[in-house]
Amino acid sequence: MKILTIHADFIEFQAKKKAFKGAEEGISKDKQKVEECLVVFTAVEKSDENNLKAVTKRYVKEIKDIAQQVKAENLVLYPYAHLSSSLSNPKSAEELMKDAEKILKKDYKVVRAPFGWYKSFNISCKGHPLSELSREFSAEGKGKVNVKELSKEEISSLLSQISRSRLDTSKLKDNDHRILGQKLDWWSFNEIAPGMVFWHDKGLTIKNLLIDYWRDVHRRSGYTEISTPQIMDKRLWQVSGHWDKYSENNFVTEYEGRPALVKPMNCPGGMLVYKTSPKSYKDLPMRVGEMGIVHRQELSGVLAGLFRVIQFTQDDAHIFCTEKQLEDEVSKIIDIIKEMFATFNLKFNHIELSTRPEKRIGSDQVWDQAEKALEKVLKKRKMNYKINPGDGAFYGPKIDFHLKDSLDRTWQCSTIQLDMALPERFELEYADSDGKMKRPIMLHWVVYGAIERFIGIMVEHLAGKLPLWLSPVQVKVLTITDDQIPYAKKVVAELVKNGLRVELDDRAESMGKKIRDAAMEKVNYIVTIGEKEVAKKVLAVRDRSGKTKFGVNVDKFVKDLLKEVEGKEIK
């Protein structure tokens, strides 16, 4: 069974028409709205048919556990076939959900969406850390894996399966990053690695350029960079709390009988780096960045291109500082976030200060101090913000930056989180000026959040028309006939020598087709070379707007391009 739970302000749904003949009868087609509820999107699977009672019991237990955590009194059981590709027969699924409904009604107000009907729905997710959770379970234990040597026919069949890379574009808009990525040969997805990106050369160029920019800004701001292992022992995650608190989203493995996790977060490894040597007040503030790859389990039905992935690269930065340094460090972080997003022409839609949740660590006195420190910075900088009560992390308050893109969508990417848990759990210390050992204050923060998700946002925001500094192909050089190829190659060599990314199109195609192809590839500048250009040793340069300049000097063109790259202009 697979479930996706959403703690929602409301869900509104409406039955449209039967999906199959055996669908429930007597179903109203009026809209139903349930407020302040836990919505449980549910897919009953083929393997669940073997022991429906046990699966029902586990299903009810999971729902009760989550409802208790988010303090939900209203439940909506919502059949959702899209979560699985291996569904049970409809009769078994309907029976399970009806039995669960009866059990849950003893303790909760329960609404069950109709089974076997096509439905439309609108939902408003609350947005706190527990508002979206996914679970996958069965009543069966782990079985033994039988290993046998495959025949040539079996290998051929498997190869055919794993080579598929399908993208259903029927419900996607033309500017969807999945369509653009496929058309422009930037990235692809394959069911052999759900929720993970296959980066092609051009897409990887974009990703690496964003990482280079992140590194440049952080180094200028006094950050060092570390990299921690991908797989670490269970004991580390027990200390950090991730082993128990995030068990449903962890990838568990082992080495020589020792349980371990494929890291879901970068922070715990960073704690060990801090503890490798004694620290004094003179070492603080200590600013450390890690561009780390993390893995978190998600149900296949909620994966969505670059927006919702299992493997992603997180641009973590951690600051260890004293109480006196806290406000100044937060202010400096805000400067970096504003600088970097201005580069992409992305503006803040709103800022939220999320305060203490009901379940938290630390005394009220410590929380008072932490919340006042973050709020004081926002007020001092005259930034418009709103309080998001109770939505802070269990370990501390946070500032969330919500951005608006050109499609009028808002995204939460950047965040600044004050952590009062990890320094305590890992017993981090520094020697103060009076010689006494003290606990440092820790700040977690990110700009991109997940680079994969940010690239998806940016590509759709700019409709694939990346600025020159970020384009995988900045210039395309086109020849009219083979006579111009020698000069064209010299031009390409000169551009490449200056660090520009260039492609030569010397195909035996019409100039019109070459220009159309280059425009479709969204390159920034198209250079055409004919007899006149060869004779005068100049270029004809066309920009994205379609405007063409003739008789352009090669050295001047290179100089102008380098200036545009340096300024990170968006045109």
XYZ file of C-alpha atoms in Angstrom:
571
model
C 0.000 0.000 0.000
C 1.103 3.523 -0.704
C -0.312 6.644 0.930
C 0.357 10.351 0.690
C -0.968 12.441 3.579
C -1.627 16.179 3.285
C -2.453 18.268 6.343
C -4.750 20.762 4.667
C -6.599 23.976 5.347
C -9.278 22.409 3.152
C -9.962 19.957 0.350
C -12.814 20.397 -2.107
C -13.649 17.483 -4.408
C -16.372 16.496 -6.856
C -17.284 13.161 -8.426
C -17.421 13.480 -12.234
C -18.166 10.080 -13.774
C -17.631 6.383 -13.158
C -14.189 5.023 -13.957
C -15.480 1.454 -14.376
C -18.746 -0.490 -14.211
C -18.341 -1.733 -10.641
C -17.953 1.740 -9.153
C -19.940 2.706 -6.064
C -23.587 3.544 -6.648
C -25.647 6.420 -5.246
C -22.783 8.911 -5.344
C -23.584 12.618 -5.261
C -22.012 14.784 -7.952
C -22.198 17.886 -5.753
C -18.954 19.470 -4.543
C -17.871 18.424 -1.068
C -15.603 20.574 1.084
C -13.839 19.508 4.270
C -11.850 22.064 6.284
C -8.946 21.624 8.742
C -8.337 18.012 7.804
C -5.787 15.293 7.161
C -6.254 14.041 3.595
C -5.027 10.472 3.021
C -4.468 9.778 -0.685
C -4.489 5.973 -0.908
C -3.432 3.304 -3.400
C -4.168 -0.314 -2.456
C -1.736 -2.616 -4.271
C -1.818 -6.120 -5.718
C 0.357 -7.538 -2.936
C -2.117 -6.269 -0.320
C -4.790 -8.723 -1.486
C -3.010 -11.601 0.275
C -3.739 -10.193 3.732
C -6.310 -7.392 3.635
C -6.985 -7.461 7.374
C -3.345 -6.977 8.313
C -2.878 -4.195 5.752
C -6.059 -2.481 6.976
C -4.748 -2.606 10.538
C -1.431 -1.061 9.467
C -3.249 1.540 7.339
C -5.356 2.637 10.309
C -2.311 2.740 12.596
C -0.332 4.954 10.168
C -3.268 7.348 9.792
C -3.774 7.605 13.551
C -0.057 8.219 14.148
C 0.081 11.042 11.614
C -3.242 12.537 12.732
C -1.953 12.628 16.283
C 1.269 14.372 15.220
C -0.552 17.134 13.312
C -3.496 17.210 15.769
C -6.098 16.538 13.069
C -9.658 15.680 14.043
C -11.102 15.459 10.519
C -9.963 12.770 8.096
C -10.565 12.412 4.349
C -9.839 8.973 2.867
C -9.215 9.590 -0.828
C -8.674 6.675 -3.295
C -5.813 7.772 -5.561
C -4.677 5.241 -8.167
C -1.856 7.489 -9.457
C 0.364 6.581 -6.493
C 1.029 3.061 -7.809
C 1.454 1.148 -11.060
C 0.538 -2.167 -9.400
C -3.019 -1.708 -8.144
C -5.169 -4.339 -6.442
C -8.509 -5.401 -7.874
C -11.168 -2.719 -7.222
C -13.312 -4.945 -4.979
C -10.448 -5.561 -2.522
C -9.454 -1.905 -2.458
C -13.008 -0.726 -1.818
C -13.464 -3.304 0.940
C -10.252 -2.216 2.663
C -11.114 1.480 2.603
C -14.659 0.898 3.879
C -13.346 -1.239 6.757
C -10.779 1.411 7.632
C -13.481 4.083 7.541
C -15.584 2.162 10.087
C -12.638 1.765 12.472
C -11.480 5.376 12.218
C -14.985 6.765 12.750
C -14.768 5.645 16.370
C -12.182 8.381 17.059
C -12.426 10.858 14.167
C -14.822 12.604 11.828
C -14.247 10.733 8.559
C -15.216 11.531 4.983
C -14.428 8.945 2.300
C -14.223 10.115 -1.304
C -16.148 7.846 -3.715
C -14.333 4.772 -4.990
C -14.189 4.017 -8.713
C -15.058 7.545 -9.885
C -13.104 10.153 -11.780
C -12.881 13.152 -9.466
C -11.604 16.720 -9.518
C -10.148 18.230 -6.385
C -8.650 21.426 -5.026
C -6.506 21.304 -1.896
C -4.686 23.868 0.248
C -1.653 22.395 2.025
C -0.646 23.979 5.332
C 3.061 23.984 4.507
C 4.636 22.969 7.823
C 7.320 20.192 8.011
C 4.743 17.423 8.624
C 2.133 18.695 6.172
C 3.254 16.314 3.385
C 4.243 12.756 4.308
C 4.446 9.606 2.219
C 4.294 5.997 3.404
C 4.702 2.611 1.752
C 4.004 -0.622 3.634
C 2.653 -4.160 3.426
C 1.744 -6.941 5.839
C 4.466 -9.211 4.514
C 7.972 -9.636 5.912
C 11.164 -9.594 3.909
C 11.718 -12.675 1.772
C 14.894 -14.245 0.504
C 16.255 -13.147 -2.873
C 16.844 -16.033 -5.259
C 19.804 -15.451 -7.554
C 20.125 -17.176 -10.908
C 22.101 -16.574 -14.051
C 20.037 -14.866 -16.746
C 19.637 -16.203 -20.256
C 20.436 -14.060 -23.311
C 16.716 -13.644 -23.957
C 16.101 -12.454 -20.381
C 19.006 -9.997 -20.580
C 17.662 -8.687 -23.889
C 14.198 -8.244 -22.346
C 15.617 -6.390 -19.335
C 17.739 -4.162 -21.559
C 14.646 -3.255 -23.579
C 12.826 -2.320 -20.360
C 15.582 -0.194 -18.809
C 16.334 1.649 -22.067
C 12.907 3.292 -22.143
C 12.769 6.996 -21.443
C 9.161 8.050 -21.916
C 7.609 11.414 -21.193
C 3.847 11.820 -21.281
C 3.417 15.382 -22.578
C -0.374 15.261 -22.950
C -0.989 17.215 -19.731
C 2.127 19.410 -19.799
C 2.409 22.982 -21.070
C 4.953 23.888 -23.751
C 7.144 25.752 -21.257
C 7.217 22.817 -18.802
C 10.836 22.139 -17.850
C 10.392 18.431 -18.631
C 9.459 19.227 -22.249
C 12.149 21.900 -22.603
C 14.776 19.618 -21.085
C 13.918 16.871 -23.567
C 13.766 19.167 -26.610
C 17.029 20.918 -25.749
C 18.862 17.725 -24.770
C 19.516 19.004 -21.225
C 18.257 16.093 -19.097
C 16.048 13.033 -19.102
C 14.247 10.715 -16.688
C 13.983 6.939 -16.674
C 11.820 4.604 -14.603
C 14.979 2.641 -13.760
C 15.850 5.462 -11.322
C 12.574 7.103 -10.181
C 12.930 10.655 -8.966
C 16.528 10.967 -10.146
C 17.870 13.060 -13.005
C 19.991 11.852 -15.904
C 22.015 14.984 -16.622
C 23.087 15.354 -20.249
C 26.150 17.413 -21.118
C 24.296 20.697 -21.636
C 22.095 20.310 -18.575
C 25.094 19.424 -16.437
C 26.790 22.569 -17.714
C 23.864 24.627 -16.350
C 24.012 22.831 -13.002
C 27.774 23.250 -12.692
C 27.601 26.949 -13.572
C 25.038 27.492 -10.804
C 27.312 25.658 -8.380
C 30.289 27.766 -9.517
C 28.277 30.937 -8.920
C 27.249 29.693 -5.456
C 30.891 28.946 -4.632
C 32.061 32.348 -5.843
C 29.515 34.243 -3.737
C 30.157 32.147 -0.632
C 33.951 32.384 -0.861
C 33.698 36.158 -1.192
C 31.563 36.090 1.959
C 34.100 34.189 4.048
C 32.843 30.600 3.704
C 34.971 27.477 3.493
C 33.616 24.379 1.748
C 33.485 20.772 2.916
C 32.174 17.471 1.541
C 30.938 14.651 3.750
C 30.400 10.935 2.939
C 27.320 9.681 1.133
C 26.730 6.704 3.439
C 27.194 6.985 7.216
C 26.670 4.672 10.184
C 23.330 4.363 11.990
C 24.874 5.733 15.201
C 25.372 9.168 13.651
C 21.720 9.349 12.624
C 20.572 8.184 16.036
C 22.430 11.082 17.637
C 21.044 13.586 15.102
C 17.512 12.165 15.425
C 17.076 11.345 11.737
C 17.073 7.576 12.276
C 13.792 7.714 14.202
C 12.131 11.001 13.229
C 12.511 10.550 9.448
C 12.570 6.735 9.218
C 9.884 6.556 6.492
C 11.945 8.725 4.145
C 15.355 7.136 4.734
C 17.266 4.805 2.430
C 18.707 2.149 4.739
C 21.726 0.072 3.793
C 24.473 -1.782 5.630
C 28.186 -2.517 5.549
C 29.637 -5.646 7.189
C 26.426 -6.043 9.174
C 26.413 -2.426 10.385
C 23.224 -0.503 9.531
C 23.721 2.848 7.771
C 21.818 5.521 5.869
C 22.331 7.033 2.457
C 22.392 10.561 3.821
C 19.037 12.403 3.769
C 20.652 15.618 5.067
C 24.141 17.129 5.089
C 24.129 18.644 8.589
C 25.123 15.661 10.797
C 28.319 15.065 8.811
C 29.147 18.739 9.279
C 28.848 18.305 13.043
C 31.618 15.704 12.962
C 33.843 18.064 10.955
C 33.337 20.761 13.640
C 34.328 18.288 16.368
C 37.634 17.270 14.731
C 39.520 20.084 16.490
C 39.058 22.341 19.556
C 37.385 25.696 18.852
C 37.733 29.037 20.590
C 35.784 32.277 20.354
C 38.496 33.477 17.943
C 37.347 30.832 15.416
C 33.804 32.195 15.384
C 31.847 32.977 13.357
C 32.731 29.781 11.520
C 31.046 29.732 8.095
C 30.928 26.420 6.231
C 29.206 25.416 2.990
C 28.464 21.968 1.548
C 27.046 21.279 -1.894
C 25.905 17.803 -0.930
C 23.845 15.142 -2.707
C 21.071 13.741 -0.515
C 18.422 11.037 -0.948
C 14.911 10.947 0.518
C 12.251 8.370 -0.269
C 9.124 9.655 -2.013
C 6.203 7.758 -3.497
C 6.471 7.430 -7.276
C 3.049 9.041 -7.734
C 4.181 12.392 -6.292
C 7.391 12.710 -8.310
C 7.314 15.594 -10.797
C 10.394 16.138 -12.950
C 12.886 18.434 -11.236
C 10.259 19.809 -8.835
C 9.859 16.662 -6.693
C 12.811 14.279 -6.694
C 14.397 11.525 -4.595
C 18.024 12.464 -5.230
C 18.932 16.132 -5.131
C 21.804 18.515 -4.514
C 21.344 20.804 -1.524
C 23.339 24.015 -1.204
C 23.681 23.867 2.556
C 25.563 26.480 4.531
C 26.102 26.387 8.283
C 27.251 29.130 10.612
C 28.522 28.535 14.134
C 28.560 31.778 16.075
C 28.108 33.479 19.449
C 24.920 35.173 20.645
C 26.437 38.608 19.967
C 27.279 37.634 16.366
C 23.867 36.135 15.556
C 22.022 39.233 14.265
C 24.929 40.377 12.122
C 25.290 36.909 10.558
C 21.565 36.687 9.749
C 21.731 40.127 8.113
C 24.695 39.048 5.981
C 22.818 35.924 4.873
C 19.890 38.073 3.730
C 22.334 40.190 1.675
C 23.590 37.065 -0.114
C 20.080 35.745 -0.793
C 18.967 39.114 -2.225
C 22.089 39.390 -4.389
C 21.766 35.919 -5.866
C 18.062 36.105 -6.661
C 18.405 39.546 -8.224
C 20.818 37.865 -10.635
C 17.970 35.671 -11.910
C 15.430 38.517 -11.934
C 13.440 36.728 -9.215
C 11.760 38.894 -6.579
C 10.433 38.144 -3.111
C 6.684 37.731 -2.991
C 6.590 37.583 0.789
C 8.728 36.647 3.777
C 7.553 34.557 6.722
C 8.922 34.327 10.248
C 7.896 30.879 11.452
C 7.693 30.603 15.227
C 7.732 27.826 17.841
C 5.639 24.712 17.162
C 3.864 22.825 19.932
C 6.369 19.993 19.783
C 9.801 21.516 20.268
C 13.016 21.346 22.201
C 14.411 24.114 24.392
C 12.937 26.404 27.018
C 10.503 29.248 26.322
C 13.238 31.656 27.360
C 15.577 30.347 24.663
C 12.779 30.455 22.080
C 11.912 34.041 23.071
C 15.501 35.067 22.491
C 15.787 33.224 19.181
C 12.525 34.569 17.724
C 13.313 38.126 18.842
C 16.766 37.926 17.251
C 15.379 36.939 13.836
C 12.521 39.444 14.028
C 14.883 42.228 15.064
C 16.935 41.731 11.888
C 13.829 41.856 9.688
C 12.601 45.023 11.390
C 16.015 46.678 11.302
C 16.229 46.058 7.553
C 12.634 47.312 7.113
C 11.602 44.100 5.359
C 7.918 43.284 4.981
C 7.156 39.976 6.637
C 4.367 38.098 8.330
C 4.365 35.809 11.322
C 3.652 32.144 10.567
C 2.775 30.940 14.077
C 3.659 27.388 15.058
C 5.399 26.540 11.773
C 8.995 26.701 12.959
C 11.159 23.587 13.025
C 11.180 21.588 16.267
C 14.756 22.773 16.804
C 14.271 26.505 16.212
C 12.515 29.395 14.422
C 13.156 30.214 10.783
C 12.793 32.860 8.076
C 11.354 31.608 4.769
C 11.676 33.590 1.539
C 8.862 33.079 -0.987
C 9.577 34.094 -4.588
C 7.302 34.934 -7.494
C 8.187 33.903 -11.049
C 7.073 35.225 -14.446
C 4.146 32.755 -14.448
C 2.800 34.348 -11.244
C 3.653 31.268 -9.156
C 5.180 31.513 -5.692
C 7.992 29.267 -4.501
C 9.729 28.831 -1.161
C 13.407 28.256 -1.917
C 15.613 30.132 0.529
C 15.406 29.670 4.271
C 17.358 30.666 7.376
C 16.897 28.300 10.322
C 18.205 28.756 13.831
C 19.090 25.332 15.262
C 19.040 24.779 19.006
C 19.094 20.944 18.748
C 22.178 19.739 16.872
C 24.796 21.719 18.855
C 23.258 20.247 22.017
C 22.933 16.675 20.701
C 26.478 16.667 19.334
C 27.868 18.547 22.363
C 29.528 21.221 20.232
C 31.649 23.638 22.255
C 34.043 26.534 22.013
C 36.287 28.176 24.595
C 35.098 31.714 25.359
C 37.387 34.654 26.183
C 37.080 33.838 29.892
C 38.232 30.255 29.280
C 34.808 28.719 29.970
C 33.315 26.252 27.477
C 30.130 27.427 25.763
C 27.682 26.080 23.213
C 27.761 27.834 19.793
C 24.594 29.024 18.098
C 24.016 27.325 14.753
C 22.323 28.652 11.624
C 21.299 26.454 8.679
C 20.530 28.245 5.453
C 20.147 27.667 1.720
C 19.698 29.885 -1.336
C 18.654 27.453 -4.066
C 17.241 24.881 -1.646
C 17.581 21.988 -4.076
C 19.511 22.883 -7.221
C 17.383 20.525 -9.320
C 14.156 22.216 -8.227
C 15.651 25.676 -8.661
C 16.723 24.858 -12.229
C 13.160 23.732 -13.009
C 11.770 26.994 -11.588
C 14.302 29.150 -13.421
C 13.915 27.392 -16.783
C 10.131 27.864 -16.718
C 10.492 31.429 -15.354
C 12.697 32.327 -18.340
C 10.904 29.996 -20.819
C 14.235 28.279 -21.474
C 15.923 31.518 -22.585
C 18.845 31.446 -20.178
C 21.141 34.460 -19.782
C 24.438 34.313 -21.653
C 26.538 33.375 -18.605
C 24.323 30.352 -17.916
C 23.604 29.109 -21.449
C 25.143 25.735 -22.320
C 25.545 26.974 -25.919
C 26.133 30.713 -26.081
C 26.929 31.118 -29.778
C 26.051 29.060 -32.837
C 28.171 29.682 -35.942
C 26.463 28.906 -39.277
C 28.034 28.606 -42.715
C 26.231 29.155 -46.017
C 28.497 26.879 -48.107
C 31.526 24.665 -47.519
C 33.784 27.491 -48.773
C 33.232 29.358 -45.494
C 34.081 26.417 -43.179
C 37.839 27.221 -42.761
C 37.101 30.813 -41.653
C 34.191 29.647 -39.481
C 36.485 27.204 -37.672
C 38.953 30.018 -36.951
C 36.129 32.126 -35.499
C 34.971 29.206 -33.334
C 38.541 28.625 -32.116
C 38.878 32.314 -31.133
C 35.620 32.246 -29.177
C 36.515 28.977 -27.420
C 39.964 30.346 -26.545
C 38.194 33.114 -24.638
C 36.158 30.634 -22.605
C 32.911 30.856 -24.584
C 30.685 27.875 -25.365
C 30.233 27.595 -29.126
C 28.912 25.146 -31.706
C 29.538 25.093 -35.466
C 26.735 24.139 -37.848
C 28.329 23.378 -41.212
C 25.609 20.984 -42.405
C 24.546 21.005 -46.038
C 21.193 22.568 -45.141
C 19.554 25.840 -46.130
C 20.461 28.894 -44.043
C 16.780 29.287 -43.118
C 16.654 25.811 -41.567
C 19.929 26.336 -39.709
C 18.684 29.606 -38.221
C 15.350 28.050 -37.221
C 17.144 25.115 -35.563
C 19.487 27.444 -33.666
C 16.561 29.601 -32.519
C 14.716 26.481 -31.314
C 17.821 25.575 -29.305
C 17.507 29.002 -27.628
C 21.153 29.961 -28.158
C 21.905 33.591 -27.323
C 23.642 34.633 -30.540
C 23.575 33.188 -34.057
C 26.590 34.050 -36.218
C 26.185 33.606 -39.980
C 29.200 33.505 -42.281
C 28.961 33.964 -46.030
C 31.269 35.195 -48.798
C 31.211 38.848 -47.608
C 32.094 37.898 -44.028
C 35.038 35.757 -45.210
C 36.298 38.474 -47.528
C 36.129 41.233 -44.869
C 36.989 38.972 -41.904
C 33.831 40.063 -40.056
C 30.608 38.490 -38.745
C 26.847 38.817 -39.140
C 25.385 38.503 -35.620
C 21.719 37.830 -34.822
C 20.401 38.097 -31.247
C 17.353 36.373 -29.719
C 15.016 39.196 -30.707
C 15.853 38.532 -34.362
C 17.841 41.748 -34.814
C 20.944 41.244 -36.982
C 24.134 43.346 -37.063
C 26.394 43.072 -40.094
C 30.119 43.701 -40.378
C 30.808 42.906 -36.702
C 34.504 42.801 -35.785
C 35.488 39.457 -34.229
C 37.529 40.975 -31.376
C 34.737 43.465 -30.592
C 32.191 40.624 -30.563
C 34.309 38.622 -28.116
C 34.798 41.663 -25.882
C 31.046 42.396 -25.803
C 30.226 38.775 -24.980
C 32.716 38.630 -22.118
C 31.299 41.861 -20.722
C 27.758 40.425 -20.838
C 28.923 37.222 -19.147
C 30.742 39.191 -16.443
C 27.663 41.295 -15.723
C 25.341 38.249 -15.674
C 22.816 40.288 -17.659
C 19.352 38.946 -18.455
C 18.180 39.941 -21.944
